[in-house]
Amino acid sequence: MTQADVADKERIDKFEEMAKSVQAAVKRTSNMTEVFSYAVETTAEQKGVTLAVVGFSDEDVGALQSLCDEKGIRLLKPPLRGRLEDIHSALTPADRGIAETGTLVIDSTSEDMRIATMLSETHVACVRRSSIESEAFDVEKFLDERLKQERAYTAFI
């Protein structure tokens, strides 16, 4: 293993450790099919009947729809405003992760993203390994760009 590989593993392990310390579940996956399967299985295990999805491509949503159909779970797509009470689980991407605290950083400018992340009983978020930073200071450049936008909301979860 190279030094970069060791540092990468340590950063990801730290993120997982810190996320678990605040009662978050962490599941490592290697592709989007595994992410979608995890979200659907988690919803089914909790006897949920709906899964809201925000922030994914039409192609991804189509693949997720098939998995939901197999389990009898209704997939809720934006707009979500009229279905606030219907949301059991939500699946969203996260823009960044912060290893030192196990925090997710999510662009929440979209009302649907805010609804999905705040009103679901279970929020499943996926963050790419390459987007997990070691420390909060490491997201400074990302936040600088966000703050330059006229209207932008960023959530730290």
PDB file of C-alpha atoms in Angstrom:
ATOM      1  CA  MET A   1       0.000   0.000   0.000  1.00  0.00           C
ATOM      2  CA  THR A   2       1.226   3.464  -0.840  1.00  0.00           C
ATOM      3  CA  GLN A   3       1.193   6.342   1.633  1.00  0.00           C
ATOM      4  CA  ALA A   4      -1.745   7.839  -0.270  1.00  0.00           C
ATOM      5  CA  ASP A   5      -3.673   4.561   0.034  1.00  0.00           C
ATOM      6  CA  VAL A   6      -2.993   4.422   3.783  1.00  0.00           C
ATOM      7  CA  ALA A   7      -4.097   8.047   4.230  1.00  0.00           C
ATOM      8  CA  ASP A   8      -7.239   7.371   2.169  1.00  0.00           C
ATOM      9  CA  LYS A   9      -8.113   4.319   4.280  1.00  0.00           C
ATOM     10  CA  GLU A  10      -7.486   6.207   7.529  1.00  0.00           C
ATOM     11  CA  ARG A  11      -9.692   9.120   6.380  1.00  0.00           C
ATOM     12  CA  ILE A  12     -12.555   6.827   5.390  1.00  0.00           C
ATOM     13  CA  ASP A  13     -12.228   4.755   8.581  1.00  0.00           C
ATOM     14  CA  LYS A  14     -12.304   7.964  10.658  1.00  0.00           C
ATOM     15  CA  PHE A  15     -15.433   9.189   8.847  1.00  0.00           C
ATOM     16  CA  GLU A  16     -17.160   5.877   9.529  1.00  0.00           C
ATOM     17  CA  GLU A  17     -16.079   5.842  13.181  1.00  0.00           C
ATOM     18  CA  MET A  18     -17.271   9.391  13.825  1.00  0.00           C
ATOM     19  CA  ALA A  19     -20.564   8.905  11.947  1.00  0.00           C
ATOM     20  CA  LYS A  20     -21.301   5.786  13.993  1.00  0.00           C
ATOM     21  CA  SER A  21     -20.494   7.706  17.192  1.00  0.00           C
ATOM     22  CA  VAL A  22     -23.546   9.904  16.510  1.00  0.00           C
ATOM     23  CA  GLN A  23     -25.770   6.882  15.802  1.00  0.00           C
ATOM     24  CA  ALA A  24     -25.533   6.984  11.988  1.00  0.00           C
ATOM     25  CA  ALA A  25     -25.345   3.702  10.111  1.00  0.00           C
ATOM     26  CA  VAL A  26     -22.589   3.454   7.530  1.00  0.00           C
ATOM     27  CA  LYS A  27     -22.594   1.027   4.625  1.00  0.00           C
ATOM     28  CA  ARG A  28     -19.656   0.937   2.234  1.00  0.00           C
ATOM     29  CA  THR A  29     -20.670   0.236  -1.336  1.00  0.00           C
ATOM     30  CA  SER A  30     -18.807  -0.038  -4.604  1.00  0.00           C
ATOM     31  CA  ASN A  31     -21.485   1.112  -7.049  1.00  0.00           C
ATOM     32  CA  MET A  32     -24.851   2.851  -7.311  1.00  0.00           C
ATOM     33  CA  THR A  33     -26.774  -0.429  -7.599  1.00  0.00           C
ATOM     34  CA  GLU A  34     -25.554  -1.312  -4.107  1.00  0.00           C
ATOM     35  CA  VAL A  35     -26.553   2.150  -2.835  1.00  0.00           C
ATOM     36  CA  PHE A  36     -30.045   1.788  -4.290  1.00  0.00           C
ATOM     37  CA  SER A  37     -30.409  -1.756  -2.933  1.00  0.00           C
ATOM     38  CA  TYR A  38     -29.382  -0.574   0.534  1.00  0.00           C
ATOM     39  CA  ALA A  39     -31.934   2.258   0.491  1.00  0.00           C
ATOM     40  CA  VAL A  40     -34.738  -0.046  -0.657  1.00  0.00           C
ATOM     41  CA  GLU A  41     -33.820  -2.854   1.768  1.00  0.00           C
ATOM     42  CA  THR A  42     -33.570  -0.414   4.679  1.00  0.00           C
ATOM     43  CA  THR A  43     -36.993   1.005   3.841  1.00  0.00           C
ATOM     44  CA  ALA A  44     -38.499  -2.496   3.576  1.00  0.00           C
ATOM     45  CA  GLU A  45     -36.897  -3.655   6.854  1.00  0.00           C
ATOM     46  CA  GLN A  46     -38.455  -0.659   8.621  1.00  0.00           C
ATOM     47  CA  LYS A  47     -41.823  -1.506   7.065  1.00  0.00           C
ATOM     48  CA  GLY A  48     -41.774   1.765   5.155  1.00  0.00           C
ATOM     49  CA  VAL A  49     -43.859   1.982   2.010  1.00  0.00           C
ATOM     50  CA  THR A  50     -42.322   5.082   0.394  1.00  0.00           C
ATOM     51  CA  LEU A  51     -38.874   6.237  -0.620  1.00  0.00           C
ATOM     52  CA  ALA A  52     -38.289   9.815  -1.788  1.00  0.00           C
ATOM     53  CA  VAL A  53     -35.406  10.359  -4.178  1.00  0.00           C
ATOM     54  CA  VAL A  54     -33.781  13.723  -4.913  1.00  0.00           C
ATOM     55  CA  GLY A  55     -30.578  14.645  -6.728  1.00  0.00           C
ATOM     56  CA  PHE A  56     -30.057  11.690  -9.055  1.00  0.00           C
ATOM     57  CA  SER A  57     -30.168  11.336 -12.840  1.00  0.00           C
ATOM     58  CA  ASP A  58     -33.231  10.025 -14.655  1.00  0.00           C
ATOM     59  CA  GLU A  59     -31.287   6.867 -15.466  1.00  0.00           C
ATOM     60  CA  ASP A  60     -30.482   6.288 -11.790  1.00  0.00           C
ATOM     61  CA  VAL A  61     -34.085   6.969 -10.791  1.00  0.00           C
ATOM     62  CA  GLY A  62     -35.217   4.384 -13.366  1.00  0.00           C
ATOM     63  CA  ALA A  63     -32.934   1.747 -11.838  1.00  0.00           C
ATOM     64  CA  LEU A  64     -34.161   2.656  -8.357  1.00  0.00           C
ATOM     65  CA  GLN A  65     -37.782   2.466  -9.542  1.00  0.00           C
ATOM     66  CA  SER A  66     -37.272  -1.155 -10.592  1.00  0.00           C
ATOM     67  CA  LEU A  67     -35.891  -2.105  -7.175  1.00  0.00           C
ATOM     68  CA  CYS A  68     -38.755  -0.311  -5.432  1.00  0.00           C
ATOM     69  CA  ASP A  69     -41.322  -2.073  -7.617  1.00  0.00           C
ATOM     70  CA  GLU A  70     -39.854  -5.459  -6.629  1.00  0.00           C
ATOM     71  CA  LYS A  71     -40.351  -4.648  -2.926  1.00  0.00           C
ATOM     72  CA  GLY A  72     -43.724  -2.908  -3.248  1.00  0.00           C
ATOM     73  CA  ILE A  73     -42.268   0.451  -2.233  1.00  0.00           C
ATOM     74  CA  ARG A  74     -43.652   3.600  -3.829  1.00  0.00           C
ATOM     75  CA  LEU A  75     -40.921   5.865  -5.187  1.00  0.00           C
ATOM     76  CA  LEU A  76     -41.624   9.546  -4.586  1.00  0.00           C
ATOM     77  CA  LYS A  77     -40.009  11.952  -7.054  1.00  0.00           C
ATOM     78  CA  PRO A  78     -39.984  15.745  -6.909  1.00  0.00           C
ATOM     79  CA  PRO A  79     -41.937  17.840  -6.324  1.00  0.00           C
ATOM     80  CA  LEU A  80     -42.351  16.595  -2.749  1.00  0.00           C
ATOM     81  CA  ARG A  81     -44.178  19.560  -1.197  1.00  0.00           C
ATOM     82  CA  GLY A  82     -47.629  17.989  -1.539  1.00  0.00           C
ATOM     83  CA  ARG A  83     -46.517  14.678  -0.028  1.00  0.00           C
ATOM     84  CA  LEU A  84     -44.822  15.726   3.196  1.00  0.00           C
ATOM     85  CA  GLU A  85     -46.633  13.176   5.351  1.00  0.00           C
ATOM     86  CA  ASP A  86     -46.030  10.384   2.843  1.00  0.00           C
ATOM     87  CA  ILE A  87     -42.232  10.270   3.097  1.00  0.00           C
ATOM     88  CA  HIS A  88     -40.839   7.359   5.070  1.00  0.00           C
ATOM     89  CA  SER A  89     -37.298   7.162   3.683  1.00  0.00           C
ATOM     90  CA  ALA A  90     -35.283   9.489   1.488  1.00  0.00           C
ATOM     91  CA  LEU A  91     -32.245   8.903  -0.666  1.00  0.00           C
ATOM     92  CA  THR A  92     -30.007  11.851  -1.545  1.00  0.00           C
ATOM     93  CA  PRO A  93     -26.416  12.438  -2.558  1.00  0.00           C
ATOM     94  CA  ALA A  94     -24.065  14.322  -0.244  1.00  0.00           C
ATOM     95  CA  ASP A  95     -21.590  16.789  -1.708  1.00  0.00           C
ATOM     96  CA  ARG A  96     -18.893  16.291   0.900  1.00  0.00           C
ATOM     97  CA  GLY A  97     -18.142  14.383   4.062  1.00  0.00           C
ATOM     98  CA  ILE A  98     -15.962  15.520   6.950  1.00  0.00           C
ATOM     99  CA  ALA A  99     -14.035  12.675   8.559  1.00  0.00           C
ATOM    100  CA  GLU A 100     -13.140  14.426  11.825  1.00  0.00           C
ATOM    101  CA  THR A 101     -16.833  14.753  12.750  1.00  0.00           C
ATOM    102  CA  GLY A 102     -18.653  12.225  10.541  1.00  0.00           C
ATOM    103  CA  THR A 103     -20.578  15.134   9.020  1.00  0.00           C
ATOM    104  CA  LEU A 104     -22.275  15.241   5.626  1.00  0.00           C
ATOM    105  CA  VAL A 105     -22.315  18.507   3.671  1.00  0.00           C
ATOM    106  CA  ILE A 106     -25.278  18.801   1.306  1.00  0.00           C
ATOM    107  CA  ASP A 107     -26.309  21.468  -1.183  1.00  0.00           C
ATOM    108  CA  SER A 108     -29.817  22.118   0.116  1.00  0.00           C
ATOM    109  CA  THR A 109     -30.792  24.947  -2.199  1.00  0.00           C
ATOM    110  CA  SER A 110     -33.554  22.769  -3.662  1.00  0.00           C
ATOM    111  CA  GLU A 111     -36.714  22.742  -1.554  1.00  0.00           C
ATOM    112  CA  ASP A 112     -37.091  19.058  -2.412  1.00  0.00           C
ATOM    113  CA  MET A 113     -33.639  18.347  -0.983  1.00  0.00           C
ATOM    114  CA  ARG A 114     -34.534  20.154   2.243  1.00  0.00           C
ATOM    115  CA  ILE A 115     -37.824  18.260   2.511  1.00  0.00           C
ATOM    116  CA  ALA A 116     -36.183  14.883   1.856  1.00  0.00           C
ATOM    117  CA  THR A 117     -33.336  15.363   4.326  1.00  0.00           C
ATOM    118  CA  MET A 118     -35.379  16.899   7.128  1.00  0.00           C
ATOM    119  CA  LEU A 119     -38.792  15.244   6.995  1.00  0.00           C
ATOM    120  CA  SER A 120     -38.001  11.607   6.263  1.00  0.00           C
ATOM    121  CA  GLU A 121     -37.971   9.125   9.108  1.00  0.00           C
ATOM    122  CA  THR A 122     -34.834   7.601   7.600  1.00  0.00           C
ATOM    123  CA  HIS A 123     -32.393   9.537   5.444  1.00  0.00           C
ATOM    124  CA  VAL A 124     -29.989   7.520   3.319  1.00  0.00           C
ATOM    125  CA  ALA A 125     -27.214   9.690   1.911  1.00  0.00           C
ATOM    126  CA  CYS A 126     -24.433   8.579  -0.378  1.00  0.00           C
ATOM    127  CA  VAL A 127     -21.079  10.305  -0.439  1.00  0.00           C
ATOM    128  CA  ARG A 128     -18.185   9.368  -2.691  1.00  0.00           C
ATOM    129  CA  ARG A 129     -14.951   8.350  -0.991  1.00  0.00           C
ATOM    130  CA  SER A 130     -13.139  11.032  -2.970  1.00  0.00           C
ATOM    131  CA  SER A 131     -15.497  13.669  -1.519  1.00  0.00           C
ATOM    132  CA  ILE A 132     -14.706  12.856   2.101  1.00  0.00           C
ATOM    133  CA  GLU A 133     -12.330  15.447   3.505  1.00  0.00           C
ATOM    134  CA  SER A 134     -10.171  14.961   6.589  1.00  0.00           C
ATOM    135  CA  GLU A 135     -11.163  18.153   8.416  1.00  0.00           C
ATOM    136  CA  ALA A 136     -13.815  20.843   8.300  1.00  0.00           C
ATOM    137  CA  PHE A 137     -11.244  23.346   7.014  1.00  0.00           C
ATOM    138  CA  ASP A 138     -10.821  21.154   3.934  1.00  0.00           C
ATOM    139  CA  VAL A 139     -14.331  22.066   2.706  1.00  0.00           C
ATOM    140  CA  GLU A 140     -13.447  25.783   2.661  1.00  0.00           C
ATOM    141  CA  LYS A 141     -13.036  25.983  -1.117  1.00  0.00           C
ATOM    142  CA  PHE A 142     -16.370  24.199  -1.659  1.00  0.00           C
ATOM    143  CA  LEU A 143     -18.107  26.582   0.758  1.00  0.00           C
ATOM    144  CA  ASP A 144     -16.457  29.651  -0.807  1.00  0.00           C
ATOM    145  CA  GLU A 145     -17.950  28.682  -4.169  1.00  0.00           C
ATOM    146  CA  ARG A 146     -21.351  28.073  -2.584  1.00  0.00           C
ATOM    147  CA  LEU A 147     -21.329  31.461  -0.872  1.00  0.00           C
ATOM    148  CA  LYS A 148     -20.714  33.239  -4.182  1.00  0.00           C
ATOM    149  CA  GLN A 149     -24.089  32.042  -5.458  1.00  0.00           C
ATOM    150  CA  GLU A 150     -27.002  34.437  -5.166  1.00  0.00           C
ATOM    151  CA  ARG A 151     -29.189  31.991  -3.261  1.00  0.00           C
ATOM    152  CA  ALA A 152     -27.657  28.888  -1.777  1.00  0.00           C
ATOM    153  CA  TYR A 153     -28.420  26.745   1.237  1.00  0.00           C
ATOM    154  CA  THR A 154     -25.899  24.290   2.590  1.00  0.00           C
ATOM    155  CA  ALA A 155     -26.713  21.753   5.289  1.00  0.00           C
ATOM    156  CA  PHE A 156     -24.257  20.124   7.668  1.00  0.00           C
ATOM    157  CA  ILE A 157     -25.732  16.859   8.903  1.00  0.00           C
TER     158      ILE A 157
END
